[in-house]
PDB file of C-alpha atoms and ligand atoms in Angstrom:
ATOM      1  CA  UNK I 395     -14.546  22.046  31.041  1.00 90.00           C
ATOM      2  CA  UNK I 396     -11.309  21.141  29.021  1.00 94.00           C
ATOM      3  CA  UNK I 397     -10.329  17.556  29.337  1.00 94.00           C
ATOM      4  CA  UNK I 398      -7.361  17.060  27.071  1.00 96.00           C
ATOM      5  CA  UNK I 399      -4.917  19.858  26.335  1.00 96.00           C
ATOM      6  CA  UNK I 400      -2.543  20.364  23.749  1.00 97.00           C
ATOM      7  CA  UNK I 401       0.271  18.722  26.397  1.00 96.00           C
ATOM      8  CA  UNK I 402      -2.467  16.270  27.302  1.00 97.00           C
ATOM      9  CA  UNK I 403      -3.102  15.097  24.017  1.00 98.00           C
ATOM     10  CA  UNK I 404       0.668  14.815  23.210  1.00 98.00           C
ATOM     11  CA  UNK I 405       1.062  12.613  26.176  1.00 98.00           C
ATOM     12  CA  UNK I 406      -1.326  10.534  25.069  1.00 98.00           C
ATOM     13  CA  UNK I 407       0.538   9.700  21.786  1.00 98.00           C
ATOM     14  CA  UNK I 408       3.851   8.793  23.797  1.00 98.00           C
ATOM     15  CA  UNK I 409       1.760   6.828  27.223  1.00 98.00           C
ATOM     16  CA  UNK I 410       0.288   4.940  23.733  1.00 98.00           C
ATOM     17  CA  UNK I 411       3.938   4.613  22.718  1.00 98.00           C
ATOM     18  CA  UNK I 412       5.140   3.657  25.760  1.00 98.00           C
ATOM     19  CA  UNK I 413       2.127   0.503  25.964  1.00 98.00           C
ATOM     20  CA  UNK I 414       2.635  -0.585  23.102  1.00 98.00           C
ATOM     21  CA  UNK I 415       6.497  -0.763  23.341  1.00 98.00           C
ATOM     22  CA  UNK I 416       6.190  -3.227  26.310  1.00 98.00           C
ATOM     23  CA  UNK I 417       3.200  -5.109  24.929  1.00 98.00           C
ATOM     24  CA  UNK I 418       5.097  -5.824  21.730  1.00 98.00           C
ATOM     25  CA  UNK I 419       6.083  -9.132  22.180  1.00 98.00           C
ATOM     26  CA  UNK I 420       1.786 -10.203  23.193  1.00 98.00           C
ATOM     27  CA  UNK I 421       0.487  -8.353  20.528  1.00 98.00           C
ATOM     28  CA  UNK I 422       2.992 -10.034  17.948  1.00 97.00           C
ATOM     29  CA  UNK I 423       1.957 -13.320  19.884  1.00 98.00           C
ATOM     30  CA  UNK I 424      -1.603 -12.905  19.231  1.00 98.00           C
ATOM     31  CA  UNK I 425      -1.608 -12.298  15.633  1.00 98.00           C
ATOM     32  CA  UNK I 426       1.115 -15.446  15.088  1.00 98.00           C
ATOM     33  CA  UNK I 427      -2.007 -17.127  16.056  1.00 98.00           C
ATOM     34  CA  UNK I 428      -4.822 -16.159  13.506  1.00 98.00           C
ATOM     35  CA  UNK I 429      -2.746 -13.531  11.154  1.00 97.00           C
ATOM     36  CA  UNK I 430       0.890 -12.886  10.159  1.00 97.00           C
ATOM     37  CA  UNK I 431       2.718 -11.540  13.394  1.00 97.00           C
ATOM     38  CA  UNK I 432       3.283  -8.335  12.445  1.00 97.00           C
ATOM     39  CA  UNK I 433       0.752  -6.380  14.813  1.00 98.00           C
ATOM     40  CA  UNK I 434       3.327  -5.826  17.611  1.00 98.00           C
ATOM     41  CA  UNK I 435       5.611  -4.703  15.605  1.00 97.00           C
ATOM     42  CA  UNK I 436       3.775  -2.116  13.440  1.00 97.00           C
ATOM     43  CA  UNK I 437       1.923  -0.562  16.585  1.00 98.00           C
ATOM     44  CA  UNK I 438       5.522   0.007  18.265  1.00 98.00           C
ATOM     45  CA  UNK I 439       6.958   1.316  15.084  1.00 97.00           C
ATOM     46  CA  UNK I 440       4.219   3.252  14.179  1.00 98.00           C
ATOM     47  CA  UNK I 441       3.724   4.857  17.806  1.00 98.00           C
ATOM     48  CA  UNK I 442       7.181   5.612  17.847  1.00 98.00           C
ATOM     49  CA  UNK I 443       7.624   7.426  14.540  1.00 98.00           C
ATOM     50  CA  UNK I 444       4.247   9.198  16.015  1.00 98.00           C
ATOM     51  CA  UNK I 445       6.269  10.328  18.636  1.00 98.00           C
ATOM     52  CA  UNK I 446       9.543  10.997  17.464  1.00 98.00           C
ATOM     53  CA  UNK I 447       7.596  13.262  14.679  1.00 97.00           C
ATOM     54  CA  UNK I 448       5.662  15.258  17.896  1.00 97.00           C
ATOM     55  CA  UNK I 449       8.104  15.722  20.423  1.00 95.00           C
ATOM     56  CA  UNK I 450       9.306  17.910  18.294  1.00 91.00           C
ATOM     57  CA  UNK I 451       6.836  20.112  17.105  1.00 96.00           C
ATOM     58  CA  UNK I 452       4.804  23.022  18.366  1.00 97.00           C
ATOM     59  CA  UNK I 453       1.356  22.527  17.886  1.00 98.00           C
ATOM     60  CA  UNK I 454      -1.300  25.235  18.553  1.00 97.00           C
ATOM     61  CA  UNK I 455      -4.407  22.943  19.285  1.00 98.00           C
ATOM     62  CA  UNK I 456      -5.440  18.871  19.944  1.00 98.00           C
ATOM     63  CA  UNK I 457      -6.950  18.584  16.455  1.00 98.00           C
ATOM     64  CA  UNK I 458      -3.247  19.340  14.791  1.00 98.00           C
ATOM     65  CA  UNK I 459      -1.894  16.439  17.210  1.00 98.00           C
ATOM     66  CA  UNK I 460      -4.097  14.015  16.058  1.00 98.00           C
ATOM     67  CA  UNK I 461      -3.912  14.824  12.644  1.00 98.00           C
ATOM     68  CA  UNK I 462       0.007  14.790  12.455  1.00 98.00           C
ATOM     69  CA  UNK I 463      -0.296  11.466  14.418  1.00 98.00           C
ATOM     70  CA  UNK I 464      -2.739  10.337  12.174  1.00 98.00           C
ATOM     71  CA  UNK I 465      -0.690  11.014   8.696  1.00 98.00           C
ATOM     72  CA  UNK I 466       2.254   9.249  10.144  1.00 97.00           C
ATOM     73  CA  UNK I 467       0.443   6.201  10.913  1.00 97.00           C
ATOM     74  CA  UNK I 468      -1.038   6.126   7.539  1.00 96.00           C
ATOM     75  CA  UNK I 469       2.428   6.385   6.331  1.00 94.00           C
ATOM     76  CA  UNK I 470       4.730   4.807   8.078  1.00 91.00           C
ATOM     77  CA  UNK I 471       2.404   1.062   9.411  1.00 90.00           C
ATOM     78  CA  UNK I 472       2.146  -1.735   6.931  1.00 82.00           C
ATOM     79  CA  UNK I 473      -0.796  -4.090   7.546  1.00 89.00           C
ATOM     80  CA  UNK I 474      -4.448  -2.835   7.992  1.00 95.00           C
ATOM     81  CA  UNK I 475      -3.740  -1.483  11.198  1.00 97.00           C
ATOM     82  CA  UNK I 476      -1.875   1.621  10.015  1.00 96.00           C
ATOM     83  CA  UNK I 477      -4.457   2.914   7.930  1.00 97.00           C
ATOM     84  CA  UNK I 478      -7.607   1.917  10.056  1.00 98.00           C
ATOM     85  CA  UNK I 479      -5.716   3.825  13.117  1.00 98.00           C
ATOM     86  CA  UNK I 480      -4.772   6.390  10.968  1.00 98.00           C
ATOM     87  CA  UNK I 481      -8.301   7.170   9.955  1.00 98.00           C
ATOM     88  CA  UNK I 482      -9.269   6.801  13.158  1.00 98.00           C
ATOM     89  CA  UNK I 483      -7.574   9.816  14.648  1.00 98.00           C
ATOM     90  CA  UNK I 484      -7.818  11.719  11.057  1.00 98.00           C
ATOM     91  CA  UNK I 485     -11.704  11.852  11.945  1.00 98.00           C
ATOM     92  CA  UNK I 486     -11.243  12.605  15.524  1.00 98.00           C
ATOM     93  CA  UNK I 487      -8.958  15.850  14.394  1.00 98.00           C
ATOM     94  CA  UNK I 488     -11.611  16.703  12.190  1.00 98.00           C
ATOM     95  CA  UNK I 489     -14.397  16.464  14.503  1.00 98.00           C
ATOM     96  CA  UNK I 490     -12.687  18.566  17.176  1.00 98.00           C
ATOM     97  CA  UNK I 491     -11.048  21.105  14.666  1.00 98.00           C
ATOM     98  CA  UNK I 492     -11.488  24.858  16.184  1.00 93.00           C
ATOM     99  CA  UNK I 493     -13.245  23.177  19.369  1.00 95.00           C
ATOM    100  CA  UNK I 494     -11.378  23.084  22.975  1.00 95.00           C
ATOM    101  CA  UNK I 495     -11.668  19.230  24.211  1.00 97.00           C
ATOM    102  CA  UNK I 496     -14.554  18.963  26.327  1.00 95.00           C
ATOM    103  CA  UNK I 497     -16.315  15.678  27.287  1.00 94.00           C
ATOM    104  CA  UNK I 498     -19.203  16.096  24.991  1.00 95.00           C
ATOM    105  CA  UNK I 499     -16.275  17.009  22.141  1.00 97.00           C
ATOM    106  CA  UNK I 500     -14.264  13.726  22.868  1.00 97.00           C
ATOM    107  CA  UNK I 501     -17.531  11.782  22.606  1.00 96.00           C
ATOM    108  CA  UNK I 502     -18.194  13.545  19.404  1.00 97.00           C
ATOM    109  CA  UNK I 503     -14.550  12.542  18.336  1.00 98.00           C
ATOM    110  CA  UNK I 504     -14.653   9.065  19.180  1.00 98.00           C
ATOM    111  CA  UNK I 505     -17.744   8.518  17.628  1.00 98.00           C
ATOM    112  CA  UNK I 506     -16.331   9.824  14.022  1.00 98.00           C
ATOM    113  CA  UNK I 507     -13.146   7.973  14.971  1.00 98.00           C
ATOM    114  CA  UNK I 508     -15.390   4.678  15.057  1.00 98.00           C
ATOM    115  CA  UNK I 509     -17.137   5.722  12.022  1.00 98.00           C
ATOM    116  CA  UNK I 510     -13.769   6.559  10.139  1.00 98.00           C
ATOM    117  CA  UNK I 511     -12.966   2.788  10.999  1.00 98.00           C
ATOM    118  CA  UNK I 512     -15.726   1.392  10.013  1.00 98.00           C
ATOM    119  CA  UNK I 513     -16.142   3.783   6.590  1.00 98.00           C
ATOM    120  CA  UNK I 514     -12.149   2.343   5.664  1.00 97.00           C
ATOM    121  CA  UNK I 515     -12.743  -1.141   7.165  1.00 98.00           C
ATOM    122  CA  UNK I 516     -16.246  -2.095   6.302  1.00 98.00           C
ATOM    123  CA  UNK I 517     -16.239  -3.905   9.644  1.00 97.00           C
ATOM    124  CA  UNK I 518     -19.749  -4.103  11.726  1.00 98.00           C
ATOM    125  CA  UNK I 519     -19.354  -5.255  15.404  1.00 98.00           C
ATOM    126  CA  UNK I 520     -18.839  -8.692  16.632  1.00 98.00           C
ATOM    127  CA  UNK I 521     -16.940  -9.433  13.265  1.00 98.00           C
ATOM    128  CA  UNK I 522     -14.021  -9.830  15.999  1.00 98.00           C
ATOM    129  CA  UNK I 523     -11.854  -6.460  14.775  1.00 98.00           C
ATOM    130  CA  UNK I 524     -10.311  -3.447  16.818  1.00 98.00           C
ATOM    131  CA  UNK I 525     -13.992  -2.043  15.550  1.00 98.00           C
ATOM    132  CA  UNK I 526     -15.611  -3.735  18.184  1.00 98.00           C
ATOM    133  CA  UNK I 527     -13.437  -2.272  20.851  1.00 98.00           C
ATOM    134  CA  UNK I 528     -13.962   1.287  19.509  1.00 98.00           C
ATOM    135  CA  UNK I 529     -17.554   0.588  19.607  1.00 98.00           C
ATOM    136  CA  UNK I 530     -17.916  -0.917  23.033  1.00 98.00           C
ATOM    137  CA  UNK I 531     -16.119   2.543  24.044  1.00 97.00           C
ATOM    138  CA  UNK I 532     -18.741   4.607  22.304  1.00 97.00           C
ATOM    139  CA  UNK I 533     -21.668   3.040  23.702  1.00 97.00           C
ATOM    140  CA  UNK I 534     -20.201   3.675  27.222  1.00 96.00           C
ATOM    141  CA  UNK I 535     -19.232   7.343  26.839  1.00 95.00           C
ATOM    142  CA  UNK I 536     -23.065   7.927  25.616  1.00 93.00           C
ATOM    143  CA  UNK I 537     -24.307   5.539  28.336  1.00 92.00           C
ATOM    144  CA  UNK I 538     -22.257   7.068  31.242  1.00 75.00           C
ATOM    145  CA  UNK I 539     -21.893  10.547  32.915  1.00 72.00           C
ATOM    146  CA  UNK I 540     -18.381  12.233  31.548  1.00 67.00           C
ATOM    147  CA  UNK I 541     -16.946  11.648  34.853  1.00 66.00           C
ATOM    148  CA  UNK I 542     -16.118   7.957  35.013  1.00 75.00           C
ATOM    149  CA  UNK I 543     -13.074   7.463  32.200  1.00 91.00           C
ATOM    150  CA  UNK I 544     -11.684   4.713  33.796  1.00 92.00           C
ATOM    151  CA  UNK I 545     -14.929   2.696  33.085  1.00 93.00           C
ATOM    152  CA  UNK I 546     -13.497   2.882  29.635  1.00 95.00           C
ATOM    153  CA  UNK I 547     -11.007  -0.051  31.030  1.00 96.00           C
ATOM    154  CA  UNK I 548     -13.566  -2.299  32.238  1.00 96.00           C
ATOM    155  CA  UNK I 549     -15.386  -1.632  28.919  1.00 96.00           C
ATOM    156  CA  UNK I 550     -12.564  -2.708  26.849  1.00 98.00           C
ATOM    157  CA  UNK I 551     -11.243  -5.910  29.070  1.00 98.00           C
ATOM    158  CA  UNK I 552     -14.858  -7.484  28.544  1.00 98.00           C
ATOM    159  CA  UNK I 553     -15.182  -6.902  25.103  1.00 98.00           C
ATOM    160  CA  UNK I 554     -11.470  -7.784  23.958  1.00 98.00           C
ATOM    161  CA  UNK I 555     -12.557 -11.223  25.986  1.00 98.00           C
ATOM    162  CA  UNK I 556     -15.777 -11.661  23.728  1.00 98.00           C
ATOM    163  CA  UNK I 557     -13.695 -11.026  20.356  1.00 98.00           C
ATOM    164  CA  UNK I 558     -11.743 -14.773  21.651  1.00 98.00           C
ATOM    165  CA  UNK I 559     -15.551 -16.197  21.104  1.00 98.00           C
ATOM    166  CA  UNK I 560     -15.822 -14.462  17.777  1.00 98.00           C
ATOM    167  CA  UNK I 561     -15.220 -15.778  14.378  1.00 97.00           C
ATOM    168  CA  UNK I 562     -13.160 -13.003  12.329  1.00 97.00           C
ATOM    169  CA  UNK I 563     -15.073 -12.122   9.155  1.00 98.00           C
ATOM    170  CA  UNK I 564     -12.437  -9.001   8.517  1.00 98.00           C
ATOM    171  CA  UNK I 565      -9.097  -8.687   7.835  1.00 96.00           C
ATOM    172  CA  UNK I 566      -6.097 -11.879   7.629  1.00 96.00           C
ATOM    173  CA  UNK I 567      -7.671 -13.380  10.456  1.00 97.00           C
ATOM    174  CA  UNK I 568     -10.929 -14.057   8.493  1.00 95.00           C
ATOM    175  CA  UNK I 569      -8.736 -16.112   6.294  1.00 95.00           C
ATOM    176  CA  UNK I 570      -9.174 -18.987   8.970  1.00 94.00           C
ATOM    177  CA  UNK I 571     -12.718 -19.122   9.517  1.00 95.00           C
ATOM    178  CA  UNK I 572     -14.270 -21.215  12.155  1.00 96.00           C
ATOM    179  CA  UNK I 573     -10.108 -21.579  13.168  1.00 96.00           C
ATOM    180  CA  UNK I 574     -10.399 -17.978  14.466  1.00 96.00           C
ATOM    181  CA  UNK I 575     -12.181 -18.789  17.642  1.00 97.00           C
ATOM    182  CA  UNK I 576     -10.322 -19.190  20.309  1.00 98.00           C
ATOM    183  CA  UNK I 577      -8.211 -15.935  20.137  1.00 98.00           C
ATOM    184  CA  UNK I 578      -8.139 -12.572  21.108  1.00 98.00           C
ATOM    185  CA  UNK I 579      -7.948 -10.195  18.180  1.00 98.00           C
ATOM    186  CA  UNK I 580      -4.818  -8.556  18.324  1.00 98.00           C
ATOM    187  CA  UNK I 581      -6.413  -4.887  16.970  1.00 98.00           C
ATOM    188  CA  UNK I 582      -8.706  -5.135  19.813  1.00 98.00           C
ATOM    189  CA  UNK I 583      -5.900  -5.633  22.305  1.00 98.00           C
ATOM    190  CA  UNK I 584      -3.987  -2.601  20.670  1.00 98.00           C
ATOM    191  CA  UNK I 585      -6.933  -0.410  20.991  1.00 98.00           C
ATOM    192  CA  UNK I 586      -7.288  -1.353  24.447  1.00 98.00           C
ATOM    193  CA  UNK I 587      -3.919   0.291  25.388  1.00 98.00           C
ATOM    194  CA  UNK I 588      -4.198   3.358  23.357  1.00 98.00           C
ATOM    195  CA  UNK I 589      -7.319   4.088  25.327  1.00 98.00           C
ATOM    196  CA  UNK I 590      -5.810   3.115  28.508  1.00 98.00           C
ATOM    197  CA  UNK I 591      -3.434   5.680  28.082  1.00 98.00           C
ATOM    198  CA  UNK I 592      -5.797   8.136  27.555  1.00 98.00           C
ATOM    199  CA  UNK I 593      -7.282   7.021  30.838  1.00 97.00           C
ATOM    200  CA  UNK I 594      -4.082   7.546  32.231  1.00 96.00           C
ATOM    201  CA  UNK I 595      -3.426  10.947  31.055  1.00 96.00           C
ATOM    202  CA  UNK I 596      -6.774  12.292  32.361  1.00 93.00           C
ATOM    203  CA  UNK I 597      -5.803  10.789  35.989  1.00 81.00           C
ATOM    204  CA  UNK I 598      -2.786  12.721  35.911  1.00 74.00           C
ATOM    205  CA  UNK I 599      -4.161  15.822  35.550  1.00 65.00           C
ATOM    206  CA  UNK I 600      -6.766  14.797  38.229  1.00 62.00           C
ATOM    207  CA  UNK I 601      -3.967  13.522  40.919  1.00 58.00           C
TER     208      UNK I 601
HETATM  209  P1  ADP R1450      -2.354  -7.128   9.007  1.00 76.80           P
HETATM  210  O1  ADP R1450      -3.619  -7.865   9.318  1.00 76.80           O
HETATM  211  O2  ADP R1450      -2.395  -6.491   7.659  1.00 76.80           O
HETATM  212  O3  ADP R1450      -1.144  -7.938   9.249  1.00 76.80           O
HETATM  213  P2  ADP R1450      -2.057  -5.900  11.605  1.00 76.80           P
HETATM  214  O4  ADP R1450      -1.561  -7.240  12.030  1.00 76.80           O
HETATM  215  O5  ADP R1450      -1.205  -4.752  11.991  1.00 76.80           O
HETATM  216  O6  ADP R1450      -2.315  -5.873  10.044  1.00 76.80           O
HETATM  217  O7  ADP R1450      -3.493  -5.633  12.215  1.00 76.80           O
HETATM  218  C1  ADP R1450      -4.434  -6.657  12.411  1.00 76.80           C
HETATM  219  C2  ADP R1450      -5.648  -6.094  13.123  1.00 76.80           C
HETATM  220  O8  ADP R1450      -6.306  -5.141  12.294  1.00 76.80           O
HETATM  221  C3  ADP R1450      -6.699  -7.132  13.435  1.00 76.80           C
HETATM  222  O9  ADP R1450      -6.447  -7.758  14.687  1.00 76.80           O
HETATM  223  C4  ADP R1450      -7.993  -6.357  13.440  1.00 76.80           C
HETATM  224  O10 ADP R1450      -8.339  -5.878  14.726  1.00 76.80           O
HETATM  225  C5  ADP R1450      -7.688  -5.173  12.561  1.00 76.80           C
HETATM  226  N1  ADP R1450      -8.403  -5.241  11.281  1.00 76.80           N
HETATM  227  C6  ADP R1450      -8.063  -5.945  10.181  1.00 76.80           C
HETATM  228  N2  ADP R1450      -8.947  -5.736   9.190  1.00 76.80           N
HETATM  229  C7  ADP R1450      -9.893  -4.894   9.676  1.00 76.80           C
HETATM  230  C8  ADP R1450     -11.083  -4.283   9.145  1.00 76.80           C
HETATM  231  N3  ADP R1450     -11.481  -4.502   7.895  1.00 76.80           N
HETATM  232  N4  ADP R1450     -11.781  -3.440   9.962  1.00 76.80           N
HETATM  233  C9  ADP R1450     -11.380  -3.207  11.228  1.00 76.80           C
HETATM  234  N5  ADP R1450     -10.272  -3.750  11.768  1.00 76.80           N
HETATM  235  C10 ADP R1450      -9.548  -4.587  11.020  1.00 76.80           C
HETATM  236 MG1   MG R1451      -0.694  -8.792  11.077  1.00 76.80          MG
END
């Protein structure tokens, strides 16, 4: 069974859009604490470029929206973000190129989107990066029948809660050490919304 359509999968990119839009301001907030402050502001940016470059464009399958939302991240976010996320959805195109999006596909393509991250980032989990989210994710899709997205939410709130016990060993925040602890990563926070709207758009089509 499709999951994710061409519309779907467009959707996604502007429900992500949307998140990150109103969590600007907390995602800028948690990375004044351990890194520079920029994180709010390149996810919004970079979601919005996303969508202002998809809303108007035909595209004939889910890999080509990834992949066009995927060069424009690379592009167009400054910080590590842009190209971690960017690689993330490059290898999530690839691994669904000439496939419809079934369950068992998505898995596939969130497990080379997790790879991608970790192949750019060199981060391994509980090093207290947006890898850990994508992880946690994984693990659940191959520990869970298809049906249960929304466990993806639960998934994500528990582990963005560990990362606040975690000392960063990746990115600016890594900079502070044993400081770290204390605080959410910010990556892990963004992550969370761009796979709640995913959530979101599969209950739509559901409802
Ligand atoms: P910058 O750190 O360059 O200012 P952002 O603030 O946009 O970029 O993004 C910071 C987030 O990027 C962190 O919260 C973390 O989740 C993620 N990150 C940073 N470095 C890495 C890495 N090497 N691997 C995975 N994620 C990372
Ligand atoms: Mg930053």
């Amino acid at each position: 069974m499709v999951i994710l359509t061409v519309d779907q999968a467009k959707q996604w990119m502007i429900e992500s859009q949307k998140k990150l839009v109103e969590h600007k301001e907390q995602l800028t907030t948690l990375d004044q604490a351990i890194g520079d402050g920029d994180h709010g502001i390149n996810m919004a940016r970079g979601f919005s470029e996303v969508v202002d470059k998809i809303e108007g464009t035909e595209y004939d399958t889910v890999a080509d929206v990834l992949k066009s939302a995927a060069m424009t991240l690379t592009a167009k976010v400054g910080g590590a973000s842009g190209p971690l996320y960017g690689t993330a959805f490059l290898k999530m195109a690839v691994s669904l190129q000439g496939k419809e999006v079934t369950a068992e596909a998505f898995v596939d393509a969130v497990d080379a989107g997790l790879e991608g991250i970790q192949t750019r980032g060199k981060a391994e989990f509980g090093e207290k990066t947006l890898f850990d989210v994508w992880y946690q994710v994984a693990a659940f899709l191959h520990s869970e029948p298809y049906d249960t997205w929304e466990g993806i939410l639960e998934v994500c709130q528990a582990i963005i809660e560990d990362t606040r016990e975690m000392v960063a060993l990746r990115g600016r925040a890594s900079y502070l050490k044993e400081r770290s602890k204390g605080h959410i990563d910010p990556g892990s926070m963004s992550s969370f919304y761009i796979f709640q709207a995913f959530v979101d758009v599969l209950e739509w089509e559901k409802a």
